[in-house]
């Protein structure tokens, strides 16, 4: 069981850090920085934490709440009858709306990350 706990903990830390990197590349600098810093703080040895477990869990939930709030402020491009809103916008080429606003905002940020990561 101890191996499972450690594996789950490190998987969560890595996924949190990767989400932070994707948000940084997608243009959400505050959220990306917050998640990346959270991943580094979570990777510190447990023995050094001076806060009780319930306080750490509360802070992590607050961080993810702030990130979700920041993602929800993302403005989606308006529909122009199937045409891209901006000429040469690489994000508009890979972004397809689903109808669920939060999922659309996350996929738009991820499309922005892919556009930044694509070779020129």
Protein backbone atom coordinates (compact mmCIF):
# COMPACT_ATOMS: atom_id res chain seq x y z
CA UNK A 1 0.00 0.00 0.00
CA UNK A 2 2.92 2.32 0.71
CA UNK A 3 4.17 1.90 -2.87
CA UNK A 4 0.71 2.73 -4.22
CA UNK A 5 0.54 5.90 -2.09
CA UNK A 6 3.95 7.08 -3.24
CA UNK A 7 3.16 6.33 -6.87
CA UNK A 8 -0.17 8.16 -6.66
CA UNK A 9 1.44 11.13 -4.91
CA UNK A 10 4.23 11.51 -7.48
CA UNK A 11 1.79 11.01 -10.36
CA UNK A 12 -0.35 13.84 -8.97
CA UNK A 13 2.67 16.09 -8.55
CA UNK A 14 3.86 15.43 -12.12
CA UNK A 15 0.39 15.99 -13.59
CA UNK A 16 0.01 19.22 -11.62
CA UNK A 17 3.37 20.45 -12.93
CA UNK A 18 2.54 19.48 -16.50
CA UNK A 19 -0.80 21.28 -16.31
CA UNK A 20 1.10 24.33 -15.08
CA UNK A 21 3.44 24.16 -18.05
CA UNK A 22 0.50 23.83 -20.47
CA UNK A 23 -1.20 26.83 -18.89
CA UNK A 24 2.01 28.85 -19.13
CA UNK A 25 2.33 28.00 -22.82
CA UNK A 26 -1.36 28.66 -23.41
CA UNK A 27 -1.17 32.23 -22.14
CA UNK A 28 -2.50 31.80 -18.59
CA UNK A 29 0.66 32.92 -16.84
CA UNK A 30 -0.78 33.38 -13.35
CA UNK A 31 -2.45 29.97 -13.28
CA UNK A 32 0.56 28.26 -14.83
CA UNK A 33 2.93 29.82 -12.33
CA UNK A 34 0.62 28.92 -9.46
CA UNK A 35 0.35 25.26 -10.51
CA UNK A 36 4.06 24.93 -11.22
CA UNK A 37 4.94 26.45 -7.83
CA UNK A 38 2.41 24.13 -6.19
CA UNK A 39 4.06 21.12 -7.84
CA UNK A 40 7.46 22.19 -6.55
CA UNK A 41 6.08 22.76 -3.05
CA UNK A 42 4.36 19.37 -3.09
CA UNK A 43 7.63 17.72 -4.10
CA UNK A 44 9.34 18.93 -0.91
CA UNK A 45 9.91 16.22 1.67
CA UNK A 46 6.86 15.69 3.86
CA UNK A 47 8.87 15.93 7.07
CA UNK A 48 9.57 19.62 6.44
CA UNK A 49 5.91 20.65 6.30
CA UNK A 50 4.89 22.55 9.40
CA UNK A 51 1.20 22.82 8.50
CA UNK A 52 -1.27 20.13 9.50
CA UNK A 53 -2.62 17.83 6.80
CA UNK A 54 -6.05 19.48 6.69
CA UNK A 55 -4.45 22.90 6.09
CA UNK A 56 -2.30 21.57 3.26
CA UNK A 57 -5.30 19.93 1.61
CA UNK A 58 -7.28 23.16 1.99
CA UNK A 59 -4.50 25.20 0.40
CA UNK A 60 -4.23 22.79 -2.53
CA UNK A 61 -8.00 22.96 -3.07
CA UNK A 62 -7.81 26.78 -2.92
CA UNK A 63 -5.03 26.78 -5.54
CA UNK A 64 -7.02 24.57 -7.89
CA UNK A 65 -10.10 26.75 -7.28
CA UNK A 66 -8.15 29.87 -8.24
CA UNK A 67 -6.83 28.14 -11.35
CA UNK A 68 -10.35 27.08 -12.35
CA UNK A 69 -11.57 30.64 -11.77
CA UNK A 70 -8.77 32.02 -13.94
CA UNK A 71 -9.50 29.49 -16.70
CA UNK A 72 -13.18 30.43 -16.63
CA UNK A 73 -12.28 34.04 -17.49
CA UNK A 74 -10.81 32.97 -20.83
CA UNK A 75 -12.61 34.65 -23.69
CA UNK A 76 -13.46 32.30 -26.50
CA UNK A 77 -13.32 33.50 -30.09
CA UNK A 78 -16.72 34.36 -31.51
CA UNK A 79 -18.14 32.18 -34.21
CA UNK A 80 -17.93 33.74 -37.65
CA UNK A 81 -20.05 31.16 -39.47
CA UNK A 82 -17.24 28.62 -39.55
CA UNK A 83 -14.56 31.11 -40.53
CA UNK A 84 -11.55 31.90 -38.37
CA UNK A 85 -11.95 35.19 -36.55
CA UNK A 86 -8.36 36.29 -37.12
CA UNK A 87 -6.21 35.79 -40.16
CA UNK A 88 -3.31 33.48 -39.51
CA UNK A 89 -4.51 32.51 -36.04
CA UNK A 90 -3.07 29.04 -35.42
CA UNK A 91 -5.23 28.55 -32.34
CA UNK A 92 -8.41 28.98 -34.38
CA UNK A 93 -7.24 26.20 -36.71
CA UNK A 94 -6.98 23.58 -33.95
CA UNK A 95 -9.77 24.74 -31.63
CA UNK A 96 -13.19 23.13 -32.08
CA UNK A 97 -16.02 24.08 -29.70
CA UNK A 98 -17.93 21.35 -27.86
CA UNK A 99 -20.73 23.43 -26.39
CA UNK A 100 -19.60 23.08 -22.77
CA UNK A 101 -18.06 26.43 -21.92
CA UNK A 102 -15.40 25.34 -19.40
CA UNK A 103 -14.28 22.43 -21.60
CA UNK A 104 -14.12 24.83 -24.56
CA UNK A 105 -11.97 27.25 -22.55
CA UNK A 106 -9.58 24.48 -21.50
CA UNK A 107 -9.32 23.17 -25.07
CA UNK A 108 -8.74 26.72 -26.35
CA UNK A 109 -5.88 27.18 -23.88
CA UNK A 110 -4.47 23.77 -24.88
CA UNK A 111 -4.73 24.75 -28.57
CA UNK A 112 -2.79 27.91 -27.73
CA UNK A 113 -0.14 25.77 -26.04
CA UNK A 114 0.09 23.53 -29.11
CA UNK A 115 0.38 26.56 -31.37
CA UNK A 116 3.26 27.87 -29.24
CA UNK A 117 4.97 24.48 -29.10
CA UNK A 118 4.67 23.76 -32.82
CA UNK A 119 7.82 24.19 -34.86
CA UNK A 120 7.85 27.27 -37.09
